[in-house]
Amino acid sequence: MALVPYEEGGGWTARQLHSPWATFHFASRTIRLQQDWRRLGVAAVVWDAAVILCTYLEMEGIDLRDRSVIELGAGTGLLGIVVTLLGKGFFVVSFKANHNCSAQVTITDRAAALELLESNVQANLPPELRPRAVVKELTWGKDLDNFSPGAFDLILGADIVYLEETFAELLQTLEHLCSEQTVILLSCRIRYERDLKFLRMLRERFSVSEVHYDSSKDVHIYKAQRGSRKDDL
């Protein structure tokens, strides 16, 4: 699951996290997500890093059509839903074969979060795009054979860097899912020294650069690729 720190207290942020619903507007659609703090905690609420990464993908006009995308630690599913909407393409019919040019999006989290995640995905995608988004269980470092090595063009994660004991498994998962052409985008706040430790570990395996910083929310977006590649999205 996407795990981030939370401090009890009052104020607008706490009320937002404990609200049963969160509403956003992306890709010319209103997205209404169910949240369930009491049952699932931090994995079942929308965090700023997901909103900032959604905004980045939309405002930069990144072409997601015909891409194979996977989200790690999806939580409520906002990011995966937005990527599926932004990746809407067209259907090509020829005498040889038919081809759907929309993005193929795999939205993952641990087993406990899948029911809520699936419900949000189905409720917020139009019928024609639902087959393009697959909700699937993924616990980092486990059962990776269920995912073809290097099968994804784009790997996304929002606020998934927090628990130090998961760093090795997360890196193992990224390495398994990556090809030489894969682009990884991770959005996060840098809260503690351990977050910087993860970035150092990431840089030992990938070429890493910061592509965006939102000062209003203190959220960084990092791009990572194998070796010294610096491909554009």
PDB file of C-alpha atoms in Angstrom:
ATOM      1  CA  MET A   1       0.000   0.000   0.000  1.00  0.00           C
ATOM      2  CA  ALA A   2       0.985   3.605  -0.307  1.00  0.00           C
ATOM      3  CA  LEU A   3       2.085   4.459   3.213  1.00  0.00           C
ATOM      4  CA  VAL A   4       2.724   7.986   4.427  1.00  0.00           C
ATOM      5  CA  PRO A   5       3.000   9.579   7.873  1.00  0.00           C
ATOM      6  CA  TYR A   6      -0.037  11.046   9.513  1.00  0.00           C
ATOM      7  CA  GLU A   7      -0.269  13.100  12.659  1.00  0.00           C
ATOM      8  CA  GLU A   8      -3.549  13.325  14.477  1.00  0.00           C
ATOM      9  CA  GLY A   9      -4.882  16.809  14.806  1.00  0.00           C
ATOM     10  CA  GLY A  10      -7.509  19.252  13.688  1.00  0.00           C
ATOM     11  CA  GLY A  11      -7.746  21.472  10.704  1.00  0.00           C
ATOM     12  CA  TRP A  12      -8.787  21.148   7.089  1.00  0.00           C
ATOM     13  CA  THR A  13      -6.299  18.397   6.224  1.00  0.00           C
ATOM     14  CA  ALA A  14      -7.513  16.063   8.953  1.00  0.00           C
ATOM     15  CA  ARG A  15     -11.148  16.653   7.977  1.00  0.00           C
ATOM     16  CA  GLN A  16     -10.302  15.911   4.344  1.00  0.00           C
ATOM     17  CA  LEU A  17      -8.552  12.648   5.224  1.00  0.00           C
ATOM     18  CA  HIS A  18     -11.442  11.441   7.373  1.00  0.00           C
ATOM     19  CA  SER A  19     -14.082  12.399   4.802  1.00  0.00           C
ATOM     20  CA  PRO A  20     -15.731   9.383   3.145  1.00  0.00           C
ATOM     21  CA  TRP A  21     -15.405  11.016  -0.284  1.00  0.00           C
ATOM     22  CA  ALA A  22     -12.846  13.090  -2.191  1.00  0.00           C
ATOM     23  CA  THR A  23     -13.635  14.867  -5.464  1.00  0.00           C
ATOM     24  CA  PHE A  24     -11.228  15.991  -8.217  1.00  0.00           C
ATOM     25  CA  HIS A  25     -11.390  17.244 -11.788  1.00  0.00           C
ATOM     26  CA  PHE A  26      -8.986  15.831 -14.374  1.00  0.00           C
ATOM     27  CA  ALA A  27      -9.161  15.018 -18.086  1.00  0.00           C
ATOM     28  CA  SER A  28     -12.413  16.988 -18.411  1.00  0.00           C
ATOM     29  CA  ARG A  29     -14.139  14.666 -15.948  1.00  0.00           C
ATOM     30  CA  THR A  30     -15.176  14.821 -12.312  1.00  0.00           C
ATOM     31  CA  ILE A  31     -13.626  12.001 -10.296  1.00  0.00           C
ATOM     32  CA  ARG A  32     -15.332  11.094  -7.022  1.00  0.00           C
ATOM     33  CA  LEU A  33     -13.403   8.669  -4.858  1.00  0.00           C
ATOM     34  CA  GLN A  34     -14.521   6.735  -1.834  1.00  0.00           C
ATOM     35  CA  GLN A  35     -12.155   6.965   1.142  1.00  0.00           C
ATOM     36  CA  ASP A  36     -12.110   4.667   4.170  1.00  0.00           C
ATOM     37  CA  TRP A  37      -9.682   5.925   6.789  1.00  0.00           C
ATOM     38  CA  ARG A  38     -11.231   3.951   9.654  1.00  0.00           C
ATOM     39  CA  ARG A  39     -10.925   0.569   7.920  1.00  0.00           C
ATOM     40  CA  LEU A  40      -7.756   0.943   5.845  1.00  0.00           C
ATOM     41  CA  GLY A  41      -5.958   3.972   7.243  1.00  0.00           C
ATOM     42  CA  VAL A  42      -3.420   5.820   5.125  1.00  0.00           C
ATOM     43  CA  ALA A  43      -3.887   3.491   2.140  1.00  0.00           C
ATOM     44  CA  ALA A  44      -7.481   4.599   1.640  1.00  0.00           C
ATOM     45  CA  VAL A  45      -7.194   8.387   1.406  1.00  0.00           C
ATOM     46  CA  VAL A  46      -5.901  10.670  -1.329  1.00  0.00           C
ATOM     47  CA  TRP A  47      -2.564  12.373  -0.644  1.00  0.00           C
ATOM     48  CA  ASP A  48      -1.127  15.501  -2.232  1.00  0.00           C
ATOM     49  CA  ALA A  49       1.616  13.619  -4.071  1.00  0.00           C
ATOM     50  CA  ALA A  50      -0.978  11.769  -6.161  1.00  0.00           C
ATOM     51  CA  VAL A  51      -2.802  14.989  -7.035  1.00  0.00           C
ATOM     52  CA  ILE A  52       0.449  16.726  -7.998  1.00  0.00           C
ATOM     53  CA  LEU A  53       1.551  13.855 -10.230  1.00  0.00           C
ATOM     54  CA  CYS A  54      -1.864  13.781 -11.933  1.00  0.00           C
ATOM     55  CA  THR A  55      -1.602  17.520 -12.526  1.00  0.00           C
ATOM     56  CA  TYR A  56       1.926  17.151 -13.890  1.00  0.00           C
ATOM     57  CA  LEU A  57       0.903  14.463 -16.386  1.00  0.00           C
ATOM     58  CA  GLU A  58      -2.059  16.507 -17.603  1.00  0.00           C
ATOM     59  CA  MET A  59      -0.417  19.947 -17.713  1.00  0.00           C
ATOM     60  CA  GLU A  60       2.704  18.648 -19.454  1.00  0.00           C
ATOM     61  CA  GLY A  61       0.519  17.048 -22.104  1.00  0.00           C
ATOM     62  CA  ILE A  62       2.387  13.753 -21.852  1.00  0.00           C
ATOM     63  CA  ASP A  63       1.122  11.357 -24.515  1.00  0.00           C
ATOM     64  CA  LEU A  64       0.048   8.194 -22.737  1.00  0.00           C
ATOM     65  CA  ARG A  65      -1.744   6.633 -25.688  1.00  0.00           C
ATOM     66  CA  ASP A  66      -0.597   3.164 -26.652  1.00  0.00           C
ATOM     67  CA  ARG A  67       1.581   2.982 -23.523  1.00  0.00           C
ATOM     68  CA  SER A  68       1.754   0.175 -21.002  1.00  0.00           C
ATOM     69  CA  VAL A  69       1.588   1.784 -17.556  1.00  0.00           C
ATOM     70  CA  ILE A  70       1.699   0.370 -14.028  1.00  0.00           C
ATOM     71  CA  GLU A  71       1.002   2.185 -10.763  1.00  0.00           C
ATOM     72  CA  LEU A  72       2.488   0.913  -7.504  1.00  0.00           C
ATOM     73  CA  GLY A  73       0.773   1.457  -4.144  1.00  0.00           C
ATOM     74  CA  ALA A  74      -2.331   2.877  -5.806  1.00  0.00           C
ATOM     75  CA  GLY A  75      -4.445   3.326  -2.663  1.00  0.00           C
ATOM     76  CA  THR A  76      -7.730   4.953  -3.729  1.00  0.00           C
ATOM     77  CA  GLY A  77      -6.781   4.754  -7.409  1.00  0.00           C
ATOM     78  CA  LEU A  78      -6.778   8.443  -8.352  1.00  0.00           C
ATOM     79  CA  LEU A  79      -3.527   8.318 -10.311  1.00  0.00           C
ATOM     80  CA  GLY A  80      -4.368   5.133 -12.218  1.00  0.00           C
ATOM     81  CA  ILE A  81      -7.815   6.469 -13.080  1.00  0.00           C
ATOM     82  CA  VAL A  82      -6.408   9.763 -14.385  1.00  0.00           C
ATOM     83  CA  VAL A  83      -3.754   7.973 -16.443  1.00  0.00           C
ATOM     84  CA  THR A  84      -6.417   5.778 -18.026  1.00  0.00           C
ATOM     85  CA  LEU A  85      -8.508   8.849 -18.895  1.00  0.00           C
ATOM     86  CA  LEU A  86      -5.517  10.779 -20.260  1.00  0.00           C
ATOM     87  CA  GLY A  87      -4.424   7.735 -22.240  1.00  0.00           C
ATOM     88  CA  LYS A  88      -7.682   7.432 -24.145  1.00  0.00           C
ATOM     89  CA  GLY A  89      -6.828   6.812 -27.778  1.00  0.00           C
ATOM     90  CA  PHE A  90      -8.627   5.664 -30.880  1.00  0.00           C
ATOM     91  CA  PHE A  91      -9.527   2.295 -32.337  1.00  0.00           C
ATOM     92  CA  VAL A  92      -7.756   1.346 -35.552  1.00  0.00           C
ATOM     93  CA  VAL A  93      -9.481  -1.115 -37.865  1.00  0.00           C
ATOM     94  CA  SER A  94      -7.568  -2.648 -40.750  1.00  0.00           C
ATOM     95  CA  PHE A  95      -7.867  -5.711 -42.938  1.00  0.00           C
ATOM     96  CA  LYS A  96      -5.081  -7.361 -40.924  1.00  0.00           C
ATOM     97  CA  ALA A  97      -6.045  -6.582 -37.317  1.00  0.00           C
ATOM     98  CA  ASN A  98      -7.872  -4.233 -34.996  1.00  0.00           C
ATOM     99  CA  HIS A  99      -5.849  -2.151 -32.544  1.00  0.00           C
ATOM    100  CA  ASN A 100      -6.955  -0.052 -29.579  1.00  0.00           C
ATOM    101  CA  CYS A 101      -4.520   2.846 -29.151  1.00  0.00           C
ATOM    102  CA  SER A 102      -5.584   3.680 -25.582  1.00  0.00           C
ATOM    103  CA  ALA A 103      -3.129   3.183 -22.732  1.00  0.00           C
ATOM    104  CA  GLN A 104      -3.163  -0.170 -20.959  1.00  0.00           C
ATOM    105  CA  VAL A 105      -2.992   0.596 -17.234  1.00  0.00           C
ATOM    106  CA  THR A 106      -2.269  -1.863 -14.417  1.00  0.00           C
ATOM    107  CA  ILE A 107      -3.252  -0.448 -11.010  1.00  0.00           C
ATOM    108  CA  THR A 108      -1.719  -2.308  -8.080  1.00  0.00           C
ATOM    109  CA  ASP A 109      -1.722  -2.483  -4.314  1.00  0.00           C
ATOM    110  CA  ARG A 110      -1.701  -5.057  -1.559  1.00  0.00           C
ATOM    111  CA  ALA A 111      -4.657  -7.412  -1.139  1.00  0.00           C
ATOM    112  CA  ALA A 112      -6.347  -5.471   1.676  1.00  0.00           C
ATOM    113  CA  ALA A 113      -6.757  -2.366  -0.501  1.00  0.00           C
ATOM    114  CA  LEU A 114      -8.064  -4.024  -3.673  1.00  0.00           C
ATOM    115  CA  GLU A 115     -11.806  -3.973  -2.938  1.00  0.00           C
ATOM    116  CA  LEU A 116     -11.899  -0.206  -2.430  1.00  0.00           C
ATOM    117  CA  LEU A 117      -9.487   0.342  -5.302  1.00  0.00           C
ATOM    118  CA  GLU A 118     -11.552  -1.744  -7.742  1.00  0.00           C
ATOM    119  CA  SER A 119     -14.741   0.015  -6.693  1.00  0.00           C
ATOM    120  CA  ASN A 120     -13.251   3.469  -7.335  1.00  0.00           C
ATOM    121  CA  VAL A 121     -11.792   2.464 -10.688  1.00  0.00           C
ATOM    122  CA  GLN A 122     -15.068   1.000 -11.954  1.00  0.00           C
ATOM    123  CA  ALA A 123     -17.111   3.961 -10.685  1.00  0.00           C
ATOM    124  CA  ASN A 124     -14.954   6.614 -12.364  1.00  0.00           C
ATOM    125  CA  LEU A 125     -14.109   5.199 -15.780  1.00  0.00           C
ATOM    126  CA  PRO A 126     -16.515   5.254 -18.720  1.00  0.00           C
ATOM    127  CA  PRO A 127     -17.544   1.779 -19.917  1.00  0.00           C
ATOM    128  CA  GLU A 128     -15.319   1.892 -22.995  1.00  0.00           C
ATOM    129  CA  LEU A 129     -12.194   2.479 -20.890  1.00  0.00           C
ATOM    130  CA  ARG A 130     -12.827  -0.012 -18.091  1.00  0.00           C
ATOM    131  CA  PRO A 131     -11.192  -2.899 -19.990  1.00  0.00           C
ATOM    132  CA  ARG A 132      -8.041  -0.751 -20.317  1.00  0.00           C
ATOM    133  CA  ALA A 133      -7.519  -0.564 -16.539  1.00  0.00           C
ATOM    134  CA  VAL A 134      -6.728  -3.736 -14.605  1.00  0.00           C
ATOM    135  CA  VAL A 135      -6.603  -3.803 -10.805  1.00  0.00           C
ATOM    136  CA  LYS A 136      -4.087  -6.363  -9.598  1.00  0.00           C
ATOM    137  CA  GLU A 137      -2.485  -7.426  -6.337  1.00  0.00           C
ATOM    138  CA  LEU A 138       1.182  -6.592  -5.925  1.00  0.00           C
ATOM    139  CA  THR A 139       3.166  -6.764  -2.719  1.00  0.00           C
ATOM    140  CA  TRP A 140       6.643  -5.462  -3.473  1.00  0.00           C
ATOM    141  CA  GLY A 141       9.276  -8.149  -3.778  1.00  0.00           C
ATOM    142  CA  LYS A 142       6.725 -10.995  -3.804  1.00  0.00           C
ATOM    143  CA  ASP A 143       5.217 -13.025  -6.649  1.00  0.00           C
ATOM    144  CA  LEU A 144       6.935 -10.843  -9.221  1.00  0.00           C
ATOM    145  CA  ASP A 145       6.604 -13.673 -11.727  1.00  0.00           C
ATOM    146  CA  ASN A 146       2.966 -12.584 -12.049  1.00  0.00           C
ATOM    147  CA  PHE A 147       4.314  -9.555 -13.934  1.00  0.00           C
ATOM    148  CA  SER A 148       6.349  -9.924 -17.108  1.00  0.00           C
ATOM    149  CA  PRO A 149       9.871  -8.513 -16.681  1.00  0.00           C
ATOM    150  CA  GLY A 150      10.368  -5.168 -18.387  1.00  0.00           C
ATOM    151  CA  ALA A 151       6.827  -5.127 -19.734  1.00  0.00           C
ATOM    152  CA  PHE A 152       5.962  -1.513 -18.896  1.00  0.00           C
ATOM    153  CA  ASP A 153       6.709   1.772 -20.638  1.00  0.00           C
ATOM    154  CA  LEU A 154       5.890   3.845 -17.557  1.00  0.00           C
ATOM    155  CA  ILE A 155       5.947   3.062 -13.823  1.00  0.00           C
ATOM    156  CA  LEU A 156       4.211   5.464 -11.431  1.00  0.00           C
ATOM    157  CA  GLY A 157       4.215   5.849  -7.669  1.00  0.00           C
ATOM    158  CA  ALA A 158       2.805   8.583  -5.430  1.00  0.00           C
ATOM    159  CA  ASP A 159       3.900   8.794  -1.777  1.00  0.00           C
ATOM    160  CA  ILE A 160       5.127   5.213  -1.742  1.00  0.00           C
ATOM    161  CA  VAL A 161       8.544   6.082  -0.267  1.00  0.00           C
ATOM    162  CA  TYR A 162       8.187   6.117   3.491  1.00  0.00           C
ATOM    163  CA  LEU A 163       8.795   2.829   5.297  1.00  0.00           C
ATOM    164  CA  GLU A 164      12.501   2.061   5.281  1.00  0.00           C
ATOM    165  CA  GLU A 165      11.888  -1.657   5.678  1.00  0.00           C
ATOM    166  CA  THR A 166      10.154  -1.682   2.261  1.00  0.00           C
ATOM    167  CA  PHE A 167      12.953   0.064   0.337  1.00  0.00           C
ATOM    168  CA  ALA A 168      14.779  -3.084  -0.778  1.00  0.00           C
ATOM    169  CA  GLU A 169      11.569  -4.767  -1.946  1.00  0.00           C
ATOM    170  CA  LEU A 170      10.429  -1.635  -3.770  1.00  0.00           C
ATOM    171  CA  LEU A 171      13.749  -1.369  -5.605  1.00  0.00           C
ATOM    172  CA  GLN A 172      13.633  -5.079  -6.461  1.00  0.00           C
ATOM    173  CA  THR A 173      10.147  -4.565  -7.888  1.00  0.00           C
ATOM    174  CA  LEU A 174      11.200  -1.536  -9.954  1.00  0.00           C
ATOM    175  CA  GLU A 175      14.151  -3.448 -11.388  1.00  0.00           C
ATOM    176  CA  HIS A 176      11.918  -6.381 -12.318  1.00  0.00           C
ATOM    177  CA  LEU A 177       9.310  -4.213 -14.040  1.00  0.00           C
ATOM    178  CA  CYS A 178      11.812  -2.018 -15.930  1.00  0.00           C
ATOM    179  CA  SER A 179      13.260  -2.422 -19.386  1.00  0.00           C
ATOM    180  CA  GLU A 180      15.984  -0.199 -20.810  1.00  0.00           C
ATOM    181  CA  GLN A 181      13.243   2.069 -22.197  1.00  0.00           C
ATOM    182  CA  THR A 182      11.010   2.251 -19.106  1.00  0.00           C
ATOM    183  CA  VAL A 183      10.479   5.609 -17.405  1.00  0.00           C
ATOM    184  CA  ILE A 184       9.734   5.717 -13.661  1.00  0.00           C
ATOM    185  CA  LEU A 185       7.969   8.735 -12.131  1.00  0.00           C
ATOM    186  CA  LEU A 186       7.838   8.956  -8.338  1.00  0.00           C
ATOM    187  CA  SER A 187       6.166  11.841  -6.517  1.00  0.00           C
ATOM    188  CA  CYS A 188       6.796  12.364  -2.823  1.00  0.00           C
ATOM    189  CA  ARG A 189       7.572  14.703   0.007  1.00  0.00           C
ATOM    190  CA  ILE A 190      11.049  14.510   1.496  1.00  0.00           C
ATOM    191  CA  ARG A 191      10.197  14.357   5.178  1.00  0.00           C
ATOM    192  CA  TYR A 192      12.995  12.437   6.835  1.00  0.00           C
ATOM    193  CA  GLU A 193      16.593  11.349   6.357  1.00  0.00           C
ATOM    194  CA  ARG A 194      15.350   7.884   5.375  1.00  0.00           C
ATOM    195  CA  ASP A 195      13.599   9.405   2.349  1.00  0.00           C
ATOM    196  CA  LEU A 196      16.949  10.774   1.180  1.00  0.00           C
ATOM    197  CA  LYS A 197      18.434   7.333   1.819  1.00  0.00           C
ATOM    198  CA  PHE A 198      15.933   5.846  -0.615  1.00  0.00           C
ATOM    199  CA  LEU A 199      16.907   8.381  -3.264  1.00  0.00           C
ATOM    200  CA  ARG A 200      20.563   7.411  -2.792  1.00  0.00           C
ATOM    201  CA  MET A 201      19.635   3.736  -3.163  1.00  0.00           C
ATOM    202  CA  LEU A 202      17.596   4.555  -6.264  1.00  0.00           C
ATOM    203  CA  ARG A 203      20.532   6.444  -7.807  1.00  0.00           C
ATOM    204  CA  GLU A 204      22.765   3.398  -7.332  1.00  0.00           C
ATOM    205  CA  ARG A 205      20.510   1.491  -9.749  1.00  0.00           C
ATOM    206  CA  PHE A 206      18.988   4.145 -12.010  1.00  0.00           C
ATOM    207  CA  SER A 207      19.705   7.512 -13.568  1.00  0.00           C
ATOM    208  CA  VAL A 208      17.577   9.899 -11.483  1.00  0.00           C
ATOM    209  CA  SER A 209      16.562  13.526 -12.034  1.00  0.00           C
ATOM    210  CA  GLU A 210      14.030  15.849 -10.448  1.00  0.00           C
ATOM    211  CA  VAL A 211      11.562  16.956 -13.127  1.00  0.00           C
ATOM    212  CA  HIS A 212       9.124  18.988 -11.045  1.00  0.00           C
ATOM    213  CA  TYR A 213       8.742  20.584  -7.628  1.00  0.00           C
ATOM    214  CA  ASP A 214       5.463  21.958  -6.287  1.00  0.00           C
ATOM    215  CA  SER A 215       6.416  24.463  -3.616  1.00  0.00           C
ATOM    216  CA  SER A 216       2.837  24.956  -2.425  1.00  0.00           C
ATOM    217  CA  LYS A 217       2.572  21.291  -1.393  1.00  0.00           C
ATOM    218  CA  ASP A 218       6.303  20.572  -0.989  1.00  0.00           C
ATOM    219  CA  VAL A 219       6.052  17.648  -3.415  1.00  0.00           C
ATOM    220  CA  HIS A 220       8.920  16.500  -5.649  1.00  0.00           C
ATOM    221  CA  ILE A 221       8.584  14.425  -8.818  1.00  0.00           C
ATOM    222  CA  TYR A 222      11.595  12.295  -9.744  1.00  0.00           C
ATOM    223  CA  LYS A 223      12.217  10.541 -13.034  1.00  0.00           C
ATOM    224  CA  ALA A 224      14.345   7.403 -13.073  1.00  0.00           C
ATOM    225  CA  GLN A 225      15.642   5.208 -15.894  1.00  0.00           C
ATOM    226  CA  ARG A 226      18.164   2.440 -16.230  1.00  0.00           C
ATOM    227  CA  GLY A 227      21.762   3.469 -16.816  1.00  0.00           C
ATOM    228  CA  SER A 228      22.308   6.918 -18.231  1.00  0.00           C
ATOM    229  CA  ARG A 229      19.210   7.056 -20.440  1.00  0.00           C
ATOM    230  CA  LYS A 230      17.279  10.324 -20.422  1.00  0.00           C
ATOM    231  CA  ASP A 231      14.405   9.579 -22.755  1.00  0.00           C
ATOM    232  CA  ASP A 232      11.472  11.974 -22.931  1.00  0.00           C
ATOM    233  CA  LEU A 233       8.028  10.669 -22.102  1.00  0.00           C
TER     234      LEU A 233
END
